[in-house]
mmCIF file of C-alpha atoms and ligand atoms in Angstrom:
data_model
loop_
_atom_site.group_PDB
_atom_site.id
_atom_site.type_symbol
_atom_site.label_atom_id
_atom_site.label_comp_id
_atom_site.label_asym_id
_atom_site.label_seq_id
_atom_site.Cartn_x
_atom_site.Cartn_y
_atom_site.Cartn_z
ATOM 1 C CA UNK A 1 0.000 0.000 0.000
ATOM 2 C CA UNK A 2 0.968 3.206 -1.052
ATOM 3 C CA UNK A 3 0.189 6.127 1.515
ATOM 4 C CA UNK A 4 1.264 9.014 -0.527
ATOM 5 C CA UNK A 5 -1.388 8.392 -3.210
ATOM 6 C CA UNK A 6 -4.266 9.619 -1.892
ATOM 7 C CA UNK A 7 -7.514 11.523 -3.431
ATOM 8 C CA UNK A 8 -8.392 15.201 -2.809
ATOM 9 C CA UNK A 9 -9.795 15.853 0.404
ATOM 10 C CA UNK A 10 -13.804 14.870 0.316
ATOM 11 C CA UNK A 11 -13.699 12.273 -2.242
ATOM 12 C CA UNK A 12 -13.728 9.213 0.598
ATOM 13 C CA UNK A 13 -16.338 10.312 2.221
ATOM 14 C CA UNK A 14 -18.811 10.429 -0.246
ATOM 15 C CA UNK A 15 -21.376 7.564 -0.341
ATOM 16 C CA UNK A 16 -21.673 5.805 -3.534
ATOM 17 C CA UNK A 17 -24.440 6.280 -5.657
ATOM 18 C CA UNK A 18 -27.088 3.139 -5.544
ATOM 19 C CA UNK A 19 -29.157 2.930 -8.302
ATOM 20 C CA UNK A 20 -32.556 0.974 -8.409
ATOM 21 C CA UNK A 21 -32.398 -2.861 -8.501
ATOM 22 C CA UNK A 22 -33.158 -4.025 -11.175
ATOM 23 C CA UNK A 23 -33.653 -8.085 -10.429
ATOM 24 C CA UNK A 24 -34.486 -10.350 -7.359
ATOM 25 C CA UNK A 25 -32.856 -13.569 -6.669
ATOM 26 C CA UNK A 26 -34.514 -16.389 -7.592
ATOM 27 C CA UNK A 27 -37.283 -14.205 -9.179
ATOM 28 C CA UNK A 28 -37.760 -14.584 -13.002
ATOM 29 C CA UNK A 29 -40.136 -12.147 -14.776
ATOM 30 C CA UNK A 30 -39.502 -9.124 -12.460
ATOM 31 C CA UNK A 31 -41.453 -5.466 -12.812
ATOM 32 C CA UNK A 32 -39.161 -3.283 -12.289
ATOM 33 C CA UNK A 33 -40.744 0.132 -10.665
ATOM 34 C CA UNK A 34 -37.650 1.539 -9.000
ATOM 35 C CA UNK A 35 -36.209 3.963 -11.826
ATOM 36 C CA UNK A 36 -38.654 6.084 -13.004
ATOM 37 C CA UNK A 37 -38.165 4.651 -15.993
ATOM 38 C CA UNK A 38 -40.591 4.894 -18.852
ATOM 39 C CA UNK A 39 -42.698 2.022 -18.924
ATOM 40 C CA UNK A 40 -43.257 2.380 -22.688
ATOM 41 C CA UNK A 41 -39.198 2.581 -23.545
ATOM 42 C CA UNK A 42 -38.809 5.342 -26.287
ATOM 43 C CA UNK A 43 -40.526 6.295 -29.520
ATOM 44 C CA UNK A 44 -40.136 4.681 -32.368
ATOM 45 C CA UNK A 45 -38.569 7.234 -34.302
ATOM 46 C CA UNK A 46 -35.557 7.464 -31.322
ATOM 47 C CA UNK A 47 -35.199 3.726 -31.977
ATOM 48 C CA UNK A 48 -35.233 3.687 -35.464
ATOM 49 C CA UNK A 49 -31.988 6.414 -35.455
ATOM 50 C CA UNK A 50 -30.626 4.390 -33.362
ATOM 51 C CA UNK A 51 -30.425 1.345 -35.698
ATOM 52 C CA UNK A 52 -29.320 4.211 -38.236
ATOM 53 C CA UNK A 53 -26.116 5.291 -36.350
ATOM 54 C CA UNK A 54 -24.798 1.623 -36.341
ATOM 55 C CA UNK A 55 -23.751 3.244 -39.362
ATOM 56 C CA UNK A 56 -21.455 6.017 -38.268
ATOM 57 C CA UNK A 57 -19.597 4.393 -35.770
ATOM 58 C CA UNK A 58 -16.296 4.423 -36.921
ATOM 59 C CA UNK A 59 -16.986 8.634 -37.392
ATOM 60 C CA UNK A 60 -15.899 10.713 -34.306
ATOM 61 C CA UNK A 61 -19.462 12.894 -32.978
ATOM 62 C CA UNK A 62 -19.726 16.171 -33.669
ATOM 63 C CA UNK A 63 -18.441 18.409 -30.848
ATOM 64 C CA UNK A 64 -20.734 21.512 -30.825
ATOM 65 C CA UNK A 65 -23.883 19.398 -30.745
ATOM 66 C CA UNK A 66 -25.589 21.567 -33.467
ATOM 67 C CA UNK A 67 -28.365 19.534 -34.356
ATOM 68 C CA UNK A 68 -29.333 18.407 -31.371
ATOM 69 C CA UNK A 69 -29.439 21.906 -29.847
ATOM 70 C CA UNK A 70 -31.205 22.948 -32.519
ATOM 71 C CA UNK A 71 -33.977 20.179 -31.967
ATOM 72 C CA UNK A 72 -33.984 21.286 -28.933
ATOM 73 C CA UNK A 73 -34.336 24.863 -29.244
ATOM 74 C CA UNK A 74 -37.312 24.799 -31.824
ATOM 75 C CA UNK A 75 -39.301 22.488 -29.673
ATOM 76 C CA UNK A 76 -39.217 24.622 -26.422
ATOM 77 C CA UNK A 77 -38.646 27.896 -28.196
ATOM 78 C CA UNK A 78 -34.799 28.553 -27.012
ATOM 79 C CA UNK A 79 -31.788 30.190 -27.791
ATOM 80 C CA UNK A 80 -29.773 27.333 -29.338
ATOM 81 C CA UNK A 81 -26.813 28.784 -28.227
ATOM 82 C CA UNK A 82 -27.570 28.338 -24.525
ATOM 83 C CA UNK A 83 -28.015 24.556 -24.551
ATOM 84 C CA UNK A 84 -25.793 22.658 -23.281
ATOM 85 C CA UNK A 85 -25.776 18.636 -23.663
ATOM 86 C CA UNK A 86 -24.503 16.049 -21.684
ATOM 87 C CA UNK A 87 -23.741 12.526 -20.929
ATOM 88 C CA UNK A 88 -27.326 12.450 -18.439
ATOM 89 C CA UNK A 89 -28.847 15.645 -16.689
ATOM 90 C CA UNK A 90 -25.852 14.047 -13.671
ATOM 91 C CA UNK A 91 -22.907 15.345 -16.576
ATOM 92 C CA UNK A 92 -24.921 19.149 -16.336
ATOM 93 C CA UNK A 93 -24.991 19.044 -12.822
ATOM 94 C CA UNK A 94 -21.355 17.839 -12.223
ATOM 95 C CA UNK A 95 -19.716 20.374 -14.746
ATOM 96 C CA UNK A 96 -21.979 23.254 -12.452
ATOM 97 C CA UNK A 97 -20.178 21.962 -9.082
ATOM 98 C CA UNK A 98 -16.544 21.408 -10.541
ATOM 99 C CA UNK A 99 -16.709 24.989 -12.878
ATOM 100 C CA UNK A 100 -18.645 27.008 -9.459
ATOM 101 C CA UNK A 101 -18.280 25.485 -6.095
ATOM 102 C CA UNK A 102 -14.895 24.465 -4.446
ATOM 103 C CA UNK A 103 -13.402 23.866 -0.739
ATOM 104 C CA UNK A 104 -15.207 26.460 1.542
ATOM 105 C CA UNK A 105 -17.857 26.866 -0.936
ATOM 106 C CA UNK A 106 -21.420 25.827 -0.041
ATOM 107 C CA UNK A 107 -24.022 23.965 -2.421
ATOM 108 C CA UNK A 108 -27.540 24.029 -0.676
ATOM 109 C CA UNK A 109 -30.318 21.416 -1.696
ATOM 110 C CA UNK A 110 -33.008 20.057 0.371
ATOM 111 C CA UNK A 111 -33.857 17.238 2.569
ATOM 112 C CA UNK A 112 -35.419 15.103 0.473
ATOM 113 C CA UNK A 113 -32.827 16.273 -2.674
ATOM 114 C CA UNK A 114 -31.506 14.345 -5.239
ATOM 115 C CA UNK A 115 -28.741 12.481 -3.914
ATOM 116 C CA UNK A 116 -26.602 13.699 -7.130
ATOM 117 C CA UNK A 117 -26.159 17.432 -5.905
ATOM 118 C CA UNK A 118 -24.318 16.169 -2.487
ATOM 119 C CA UNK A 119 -21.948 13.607 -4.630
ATOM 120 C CA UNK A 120 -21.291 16.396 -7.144
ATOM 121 C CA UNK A 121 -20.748 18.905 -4.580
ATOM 122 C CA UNK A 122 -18.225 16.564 -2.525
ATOM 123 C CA UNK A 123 -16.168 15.736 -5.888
ATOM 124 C CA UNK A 124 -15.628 19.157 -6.306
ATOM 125 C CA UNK A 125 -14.380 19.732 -3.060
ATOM 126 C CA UNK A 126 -17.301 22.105 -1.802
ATOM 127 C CA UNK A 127 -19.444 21.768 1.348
ATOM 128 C CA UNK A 128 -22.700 20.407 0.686
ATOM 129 C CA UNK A 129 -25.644 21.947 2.961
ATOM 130 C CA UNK A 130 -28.844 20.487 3.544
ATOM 131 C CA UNK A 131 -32.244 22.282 4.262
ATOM 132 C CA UNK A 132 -35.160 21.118 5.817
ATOM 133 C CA UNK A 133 -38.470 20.635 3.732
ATOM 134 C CA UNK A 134 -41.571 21.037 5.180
ATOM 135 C CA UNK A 135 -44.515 18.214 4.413
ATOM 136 C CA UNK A 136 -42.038 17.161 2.183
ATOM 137 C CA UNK A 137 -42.135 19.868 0.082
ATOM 138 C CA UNK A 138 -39.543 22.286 -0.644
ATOM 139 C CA UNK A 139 -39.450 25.153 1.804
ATOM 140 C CA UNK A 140 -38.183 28.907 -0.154
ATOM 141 C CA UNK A 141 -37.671 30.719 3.328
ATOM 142 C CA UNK A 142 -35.903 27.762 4.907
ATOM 143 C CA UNK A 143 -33.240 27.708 1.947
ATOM 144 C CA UNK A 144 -32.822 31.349 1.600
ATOM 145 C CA UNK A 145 -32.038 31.151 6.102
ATOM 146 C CA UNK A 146 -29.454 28.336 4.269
ATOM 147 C CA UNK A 147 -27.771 30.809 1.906
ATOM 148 C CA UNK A 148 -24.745 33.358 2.915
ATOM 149 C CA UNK A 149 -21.448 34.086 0.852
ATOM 150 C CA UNK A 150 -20.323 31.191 0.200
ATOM 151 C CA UNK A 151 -23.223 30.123 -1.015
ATOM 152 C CA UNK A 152 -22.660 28.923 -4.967
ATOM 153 C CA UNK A 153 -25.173 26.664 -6.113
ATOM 154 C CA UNK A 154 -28.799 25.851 -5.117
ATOM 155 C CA UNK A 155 -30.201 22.463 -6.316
ATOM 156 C CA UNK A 156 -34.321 22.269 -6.568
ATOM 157 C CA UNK A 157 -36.259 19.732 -8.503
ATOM 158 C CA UNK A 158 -39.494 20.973 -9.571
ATOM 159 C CA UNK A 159 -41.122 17.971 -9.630
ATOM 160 C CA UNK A 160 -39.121 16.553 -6.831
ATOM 161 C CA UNK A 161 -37.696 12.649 -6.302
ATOM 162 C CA UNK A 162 -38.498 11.195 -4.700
ATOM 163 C CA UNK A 163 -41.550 13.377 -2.970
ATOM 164 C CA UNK A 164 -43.756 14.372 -6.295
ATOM 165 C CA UNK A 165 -43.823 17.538 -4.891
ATOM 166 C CA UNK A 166 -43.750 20.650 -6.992
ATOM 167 C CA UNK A 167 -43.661 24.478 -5.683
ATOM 168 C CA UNK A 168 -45.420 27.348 -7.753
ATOM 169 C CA UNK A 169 -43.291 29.384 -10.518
ATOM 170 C CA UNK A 170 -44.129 32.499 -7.807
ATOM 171 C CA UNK A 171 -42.247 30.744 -4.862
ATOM 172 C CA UNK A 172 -39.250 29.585 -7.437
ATOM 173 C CA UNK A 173 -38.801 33.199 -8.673
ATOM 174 C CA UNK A 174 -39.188 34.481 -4.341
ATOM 175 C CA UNK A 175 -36.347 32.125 -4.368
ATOM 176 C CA UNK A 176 -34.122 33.185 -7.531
ATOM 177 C CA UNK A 177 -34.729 37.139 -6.630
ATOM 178 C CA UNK A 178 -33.676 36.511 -2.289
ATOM 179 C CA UNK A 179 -30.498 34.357 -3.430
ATOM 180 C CA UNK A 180 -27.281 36.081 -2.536
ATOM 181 C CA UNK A 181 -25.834 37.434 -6.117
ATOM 182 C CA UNK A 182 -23.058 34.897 -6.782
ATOM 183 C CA UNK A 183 -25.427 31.865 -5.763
ATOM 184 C CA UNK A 184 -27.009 30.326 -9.007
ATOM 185 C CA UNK A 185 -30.632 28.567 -8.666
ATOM 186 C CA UNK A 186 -30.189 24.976 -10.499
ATOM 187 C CA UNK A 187 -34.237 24.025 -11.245
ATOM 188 C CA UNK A 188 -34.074 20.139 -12.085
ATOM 189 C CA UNK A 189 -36.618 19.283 -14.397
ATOM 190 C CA UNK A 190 -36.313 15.999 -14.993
ATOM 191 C CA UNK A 191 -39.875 15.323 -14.482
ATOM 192 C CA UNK A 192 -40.896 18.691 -16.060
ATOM 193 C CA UNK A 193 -42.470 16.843 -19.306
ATOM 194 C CA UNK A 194 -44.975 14.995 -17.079
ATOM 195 C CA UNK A 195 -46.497 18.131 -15.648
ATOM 196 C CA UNK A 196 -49.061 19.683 -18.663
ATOM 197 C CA UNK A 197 -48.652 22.762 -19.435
ATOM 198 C CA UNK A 198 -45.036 23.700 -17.455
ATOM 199 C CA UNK A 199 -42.172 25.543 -18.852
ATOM 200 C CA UNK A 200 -39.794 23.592 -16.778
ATOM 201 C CA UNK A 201 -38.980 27.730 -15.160
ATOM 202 C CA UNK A 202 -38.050 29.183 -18.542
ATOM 203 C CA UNK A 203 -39.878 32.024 -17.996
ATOM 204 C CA UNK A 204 -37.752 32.673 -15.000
ATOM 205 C CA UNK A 205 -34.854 31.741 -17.118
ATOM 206 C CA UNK A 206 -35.181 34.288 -19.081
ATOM 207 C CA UNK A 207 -36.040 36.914 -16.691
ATOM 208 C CA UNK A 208 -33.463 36.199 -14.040
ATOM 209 C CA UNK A 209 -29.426 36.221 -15.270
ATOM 210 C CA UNK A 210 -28.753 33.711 -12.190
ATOM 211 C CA UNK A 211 -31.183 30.469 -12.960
ATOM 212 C CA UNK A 212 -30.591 27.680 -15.172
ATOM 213 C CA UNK A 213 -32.265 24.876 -15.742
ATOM 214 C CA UNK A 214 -31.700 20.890 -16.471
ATOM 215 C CA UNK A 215 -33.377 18.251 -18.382
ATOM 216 C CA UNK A 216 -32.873 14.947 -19.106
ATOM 217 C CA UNK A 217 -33.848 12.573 -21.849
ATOM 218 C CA UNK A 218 -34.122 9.399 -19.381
ATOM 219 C CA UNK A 219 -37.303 9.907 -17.508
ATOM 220 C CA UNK A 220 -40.733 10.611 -20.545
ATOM 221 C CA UNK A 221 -38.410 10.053 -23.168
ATOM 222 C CA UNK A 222 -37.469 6.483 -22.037
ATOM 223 C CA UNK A 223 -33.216 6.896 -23.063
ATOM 224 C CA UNK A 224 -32.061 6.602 -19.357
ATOM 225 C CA UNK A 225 -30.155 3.560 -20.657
ATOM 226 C CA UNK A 226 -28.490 5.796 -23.217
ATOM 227 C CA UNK A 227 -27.455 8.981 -20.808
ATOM 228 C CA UNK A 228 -28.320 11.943 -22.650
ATOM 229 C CA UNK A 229 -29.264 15.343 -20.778
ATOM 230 C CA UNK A 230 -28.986 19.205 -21.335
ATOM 231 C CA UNK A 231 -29.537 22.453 -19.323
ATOM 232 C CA UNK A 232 -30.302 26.022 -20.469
ATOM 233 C CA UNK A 233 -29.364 29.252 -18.610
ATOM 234 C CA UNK A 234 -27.817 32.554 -18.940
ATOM 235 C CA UNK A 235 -25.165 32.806 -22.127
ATOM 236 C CA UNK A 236 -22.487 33.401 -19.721
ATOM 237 C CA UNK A 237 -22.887 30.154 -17.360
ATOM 238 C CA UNK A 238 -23.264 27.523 -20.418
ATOM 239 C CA UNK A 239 -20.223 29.082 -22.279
ATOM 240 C CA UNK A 240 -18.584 27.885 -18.402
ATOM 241 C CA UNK A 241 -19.542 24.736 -18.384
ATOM 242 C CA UNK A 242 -18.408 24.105 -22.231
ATOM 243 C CA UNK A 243 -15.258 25.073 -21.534
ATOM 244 C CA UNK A 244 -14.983 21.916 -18.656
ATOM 245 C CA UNK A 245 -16.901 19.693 -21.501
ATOM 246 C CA UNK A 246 -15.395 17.252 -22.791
ATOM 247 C CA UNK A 247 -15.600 17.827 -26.482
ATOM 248 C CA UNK A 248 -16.771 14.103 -27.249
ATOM 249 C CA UNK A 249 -19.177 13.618 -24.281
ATOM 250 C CA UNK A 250 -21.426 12.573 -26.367
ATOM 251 C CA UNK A 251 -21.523 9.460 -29.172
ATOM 252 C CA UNK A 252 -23.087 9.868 -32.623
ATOM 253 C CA UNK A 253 -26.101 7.592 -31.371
ATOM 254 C CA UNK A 254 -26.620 9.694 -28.250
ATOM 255 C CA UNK A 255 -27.114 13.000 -30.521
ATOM 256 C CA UNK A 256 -29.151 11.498 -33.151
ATOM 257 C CA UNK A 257 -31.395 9.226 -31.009
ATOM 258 C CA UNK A 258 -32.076 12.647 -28.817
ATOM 259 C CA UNK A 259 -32.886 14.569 -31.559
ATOM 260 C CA UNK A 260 -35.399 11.719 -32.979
ATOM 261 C CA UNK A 261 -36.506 11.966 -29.994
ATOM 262 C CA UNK A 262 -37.214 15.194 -28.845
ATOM 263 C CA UNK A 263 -38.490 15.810 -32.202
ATOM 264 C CA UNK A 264 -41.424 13.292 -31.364
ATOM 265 C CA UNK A 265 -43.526 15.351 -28.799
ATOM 266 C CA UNK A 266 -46.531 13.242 -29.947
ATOM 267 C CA UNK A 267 -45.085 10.763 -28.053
ATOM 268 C CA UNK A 268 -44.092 12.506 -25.664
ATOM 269 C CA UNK A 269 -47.566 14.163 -25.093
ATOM 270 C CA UNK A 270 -49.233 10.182 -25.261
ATOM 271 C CA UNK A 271 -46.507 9.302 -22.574
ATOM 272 C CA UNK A 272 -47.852 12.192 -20.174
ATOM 273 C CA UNK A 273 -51.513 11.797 -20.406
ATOM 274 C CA UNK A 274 -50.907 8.040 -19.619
ATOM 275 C CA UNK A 275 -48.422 8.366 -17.092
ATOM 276 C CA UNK A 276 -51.116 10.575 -15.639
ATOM 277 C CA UNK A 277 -54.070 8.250 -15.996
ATOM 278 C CA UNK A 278 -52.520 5.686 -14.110
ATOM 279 C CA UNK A 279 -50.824 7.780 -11.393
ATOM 280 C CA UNK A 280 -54.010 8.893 -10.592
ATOM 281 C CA UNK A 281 -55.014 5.195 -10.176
ATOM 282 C CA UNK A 282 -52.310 4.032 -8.631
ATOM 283 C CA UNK A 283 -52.639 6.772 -5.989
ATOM 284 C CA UNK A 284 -56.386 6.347 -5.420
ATOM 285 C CA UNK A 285 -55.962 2.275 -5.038
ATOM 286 C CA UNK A 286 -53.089 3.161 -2.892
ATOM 287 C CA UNK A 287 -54.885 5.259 -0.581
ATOM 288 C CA UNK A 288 -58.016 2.929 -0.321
ATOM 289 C CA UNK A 289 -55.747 0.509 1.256
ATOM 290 C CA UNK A 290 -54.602 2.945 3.748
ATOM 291 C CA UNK A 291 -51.388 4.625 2.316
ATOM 292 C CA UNK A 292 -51.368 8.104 1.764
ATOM 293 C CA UNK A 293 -48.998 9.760 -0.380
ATOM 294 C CA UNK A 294 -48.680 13.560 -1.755
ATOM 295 C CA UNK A 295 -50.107 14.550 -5.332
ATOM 296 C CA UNK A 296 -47.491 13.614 -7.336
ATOM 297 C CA UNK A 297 -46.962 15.712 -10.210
ATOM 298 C CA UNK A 298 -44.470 13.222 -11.509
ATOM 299 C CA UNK A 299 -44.029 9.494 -12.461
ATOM 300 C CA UNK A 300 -44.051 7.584 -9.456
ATOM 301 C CA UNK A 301 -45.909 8.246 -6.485
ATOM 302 C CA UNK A 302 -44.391 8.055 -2.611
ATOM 303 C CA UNK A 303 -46.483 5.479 -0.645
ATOM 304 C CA UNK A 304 -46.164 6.115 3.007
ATOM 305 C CA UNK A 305 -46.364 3.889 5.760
ATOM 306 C CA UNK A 306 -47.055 3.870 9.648
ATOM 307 C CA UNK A 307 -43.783 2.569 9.968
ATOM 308 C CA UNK A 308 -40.217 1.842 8.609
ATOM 309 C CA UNK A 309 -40.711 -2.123 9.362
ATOM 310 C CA UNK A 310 -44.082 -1.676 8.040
ATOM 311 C CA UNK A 311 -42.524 0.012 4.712
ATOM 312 C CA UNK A 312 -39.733 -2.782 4.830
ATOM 313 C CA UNK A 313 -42.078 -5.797 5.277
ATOM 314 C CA UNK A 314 -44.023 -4.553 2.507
ATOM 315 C CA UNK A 315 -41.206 -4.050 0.140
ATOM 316 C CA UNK A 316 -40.386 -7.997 1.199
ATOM 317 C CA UNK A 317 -43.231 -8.719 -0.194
ATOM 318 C CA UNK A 318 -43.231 -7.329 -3.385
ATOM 319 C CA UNK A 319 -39.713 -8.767 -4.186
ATOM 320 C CA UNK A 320 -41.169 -12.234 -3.410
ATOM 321 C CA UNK A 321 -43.766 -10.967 -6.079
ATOM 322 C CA UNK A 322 -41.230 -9.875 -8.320
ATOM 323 C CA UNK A 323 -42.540 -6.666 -8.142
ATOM 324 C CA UNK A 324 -39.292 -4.023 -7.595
ATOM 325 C CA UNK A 325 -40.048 -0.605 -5.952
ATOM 326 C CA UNK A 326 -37.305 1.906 -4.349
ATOM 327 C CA UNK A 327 -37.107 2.168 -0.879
ATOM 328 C CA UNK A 328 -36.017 5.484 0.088
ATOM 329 C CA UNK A 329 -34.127 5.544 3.319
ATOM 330 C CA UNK A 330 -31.048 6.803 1.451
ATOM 331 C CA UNK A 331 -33.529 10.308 1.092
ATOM 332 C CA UNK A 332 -34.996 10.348 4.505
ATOM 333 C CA UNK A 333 -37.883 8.885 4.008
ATOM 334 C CA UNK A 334 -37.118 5.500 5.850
ATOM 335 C CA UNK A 335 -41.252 4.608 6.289
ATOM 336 C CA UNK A 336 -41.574 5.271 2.368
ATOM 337 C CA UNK A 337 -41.537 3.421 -0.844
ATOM 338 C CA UNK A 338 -41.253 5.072 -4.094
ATOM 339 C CA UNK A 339 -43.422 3.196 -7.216
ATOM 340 C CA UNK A 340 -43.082 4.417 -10.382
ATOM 341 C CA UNK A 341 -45.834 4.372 -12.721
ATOM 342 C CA UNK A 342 -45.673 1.496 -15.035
ATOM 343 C CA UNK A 343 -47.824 0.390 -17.814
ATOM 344 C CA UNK A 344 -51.307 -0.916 -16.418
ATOM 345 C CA UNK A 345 -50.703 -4.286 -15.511
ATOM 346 C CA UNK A 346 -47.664 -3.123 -13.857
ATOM 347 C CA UNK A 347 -49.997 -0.582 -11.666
ATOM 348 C CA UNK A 348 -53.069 -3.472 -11.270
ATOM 349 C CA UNK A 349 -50.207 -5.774 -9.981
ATOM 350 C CA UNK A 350 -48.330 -3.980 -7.566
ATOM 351 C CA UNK A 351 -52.089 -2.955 -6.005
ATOM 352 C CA UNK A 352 -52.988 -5.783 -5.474
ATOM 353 C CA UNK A 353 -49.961 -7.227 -4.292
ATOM 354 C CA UNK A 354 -49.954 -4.462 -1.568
ATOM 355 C CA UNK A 355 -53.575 -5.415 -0.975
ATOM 356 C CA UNK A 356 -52.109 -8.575 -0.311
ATOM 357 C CA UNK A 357 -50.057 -7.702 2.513
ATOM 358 C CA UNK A 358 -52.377 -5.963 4.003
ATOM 359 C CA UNK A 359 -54.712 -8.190 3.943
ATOM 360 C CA UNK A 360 -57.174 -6.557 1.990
ATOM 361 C CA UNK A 361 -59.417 -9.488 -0.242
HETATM 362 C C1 LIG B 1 -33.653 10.807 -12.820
HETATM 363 C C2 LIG B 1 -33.248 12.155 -12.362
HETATM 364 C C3 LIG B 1 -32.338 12.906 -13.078
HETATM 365 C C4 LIG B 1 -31.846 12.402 -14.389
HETATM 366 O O1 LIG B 1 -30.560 12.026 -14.394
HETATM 367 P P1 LIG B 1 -29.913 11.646 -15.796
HETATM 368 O O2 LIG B 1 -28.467 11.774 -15.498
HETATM 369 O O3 LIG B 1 -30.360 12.675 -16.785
HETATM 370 O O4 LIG B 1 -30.362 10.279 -16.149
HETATM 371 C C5 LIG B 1 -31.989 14.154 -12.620
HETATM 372 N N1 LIG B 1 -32.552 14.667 -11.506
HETATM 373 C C6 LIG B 1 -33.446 13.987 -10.811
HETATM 374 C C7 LIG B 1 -34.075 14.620 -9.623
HETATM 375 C C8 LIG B 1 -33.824 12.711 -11.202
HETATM 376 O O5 LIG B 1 -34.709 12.024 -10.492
#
């Protein structure tokens, strides 16, 4: 063992990132519910560029994402030249912790936060800060109490994981307007598309010169196997981060599947009102056998239970059931089981499975 070779300070003492499980042992035929994954996989047209780019695979990608940004910018009515893509929404929020925060900065996010935003801060060397929600639901006044000058980033999602909760465009622009002015407001939408109707906080975008936004191709668009992402903001903050890209970030496939795809929103608009259908379902059957959970405006709802063994023996049960949900302890929210909304078998099945264990006939 060498004891001179040793990481930057931080970088042992973050926890590694779990993702959901994905199989059970001794389980064949498993539903898997703990991603947020899109039951429904991608549109056709995504998959069909895909089989087109086996094609171009000897070709090195394009570097200034053109197209893509372009596809981007005509659907949601955007300055192409403030989009930035990367490898997931993660790659947006890691280049906005290594380019802003550093040792005896501060990045603020909130209780029930993304567990990304405390990895990315540690990496870069910054001191990650953690405010209180209230009813698990973002709280503006507690975060701005957070904020001082060393204050850099603030991390919201708007929908939140794994709560569902959303705040109003009034309290995210209380929030932008009372940061301190070097602190940038991060708003995470990578559940924006399954809330009708929202700009995701463009508006705010494009009023404010400290907010910037990320979105992510994984969740309604069904590529989180293929990591593709991007984030808007102020001209000044996205010519930052492209200078700590990585000119090849992303493949040939990953630009032309997202473009195919973004370029689809009649999927994407089929994906939402179903996703909503059955979350609505799923929540109702949910609370008829005694689990509450907040209006989700997102993909998955948040069942909670009287109790963390009571949340733990249930989640037994669904494994034996093949049915895979996220437990959230890792967020705070030990007595809690996330589902995402699957397809409609997927929803009838984990109901009744849970009706099951309770004993419901
Ligand atoms: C799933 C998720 C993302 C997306 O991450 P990708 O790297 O784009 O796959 C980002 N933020 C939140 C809150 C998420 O739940």
């Amino acid at each position: 063992m060498n004891d001179q070779i040793r990481p930057q300070p931080g970088i042992m003492d973050i926890a590694l990132y779990e993702g959901g499980k994905a199989a059970v042992a001794g389980v064949t035929n498993v539903i898997k519910l703990s991603s947020n994954e899109n039951p429904f996989g991608p549109s056709d047209k995504a998959k069909e560029a895909f089989q087109r780019s086996v094609h171009q695979l000897h070709r090195y990608p394009n570097t200034d994402h053109t197209s893509l940004r372009d596809a981007i910018a005509d659907t949601h009515g955007l300055d192409a030249a403030r989009v930035i893509c990367g490898v997931g929404s993660d790659e947006i929020i890691h280049f906005l912790c290594q380019a802003y925060a550093g040792p005896k900065d501060e990045v603020v996010f909130t209780e029930h936060g993304f567990l990304m935003y405390r990895i990315s801060a540690m990496a870069a060397g910054a001191t990650p800060v953690e405010v209180p929600e209230r009813d698990r639901t973002a709280d503006v006044d507690a975060i701005l109490k957070a904020c001082n000058r060393r204050t850099k980033l603030v991390f919201i999602a708007n929908p939140n994981n794994p709560t569902g909760t959303m705040i109003s465009a009034a309290e995210v622009e209380r929030l932008a307007q009372g940061l301190p002015p070097q602190a940038i407001l991060v708003l995470d939408g990578a559940y924006a598309e399954f809330v009708d109707g929202y700009d995701g906080g463009l508006s705010l975008i494009e009023k404010c010169s400290n907010v910037l936004m990320t979105r992510t191709f994984s969740k309604i668009y069904g590529l989180g196997g293929l990591r593709i992402g991007w984030g808007y903001g102020p001209k000044a903050i996205i010519d930052v981060l492209n200078r700590i890209r990585g000119p090849f970030n992303l493949s040939n496939t990953q630009l032309d599947v997202a473009e195919a795809a973004v370029r689809d929103q009649d999927y994407v608009a089929k994906c939402r009102a179903e996703n909503a259908r059955l979350r609505h379902w799923l929540a109702l059957a949910l609370a008829e056998l005694g689990l509450p959970s907040d209006t989700s405006m997102a993909n998955f709802v948040l069942a909670r239970f009287a109790s963390v063994d009571e949340a733990e023996a249930c989640d037994a049960h669904l494994q034996k059931q093949g049915l895979i949900v996220r437990r959230v302890a890792s967020y705070k929210l030990p007595h809690c089981l996330r589902i995402t909304v699957g397809d409609e078998s997927s929803c009838r099945r984990v109901a009744h499975a849970i009706g099951q264990f309770k004993g419901v006939k």
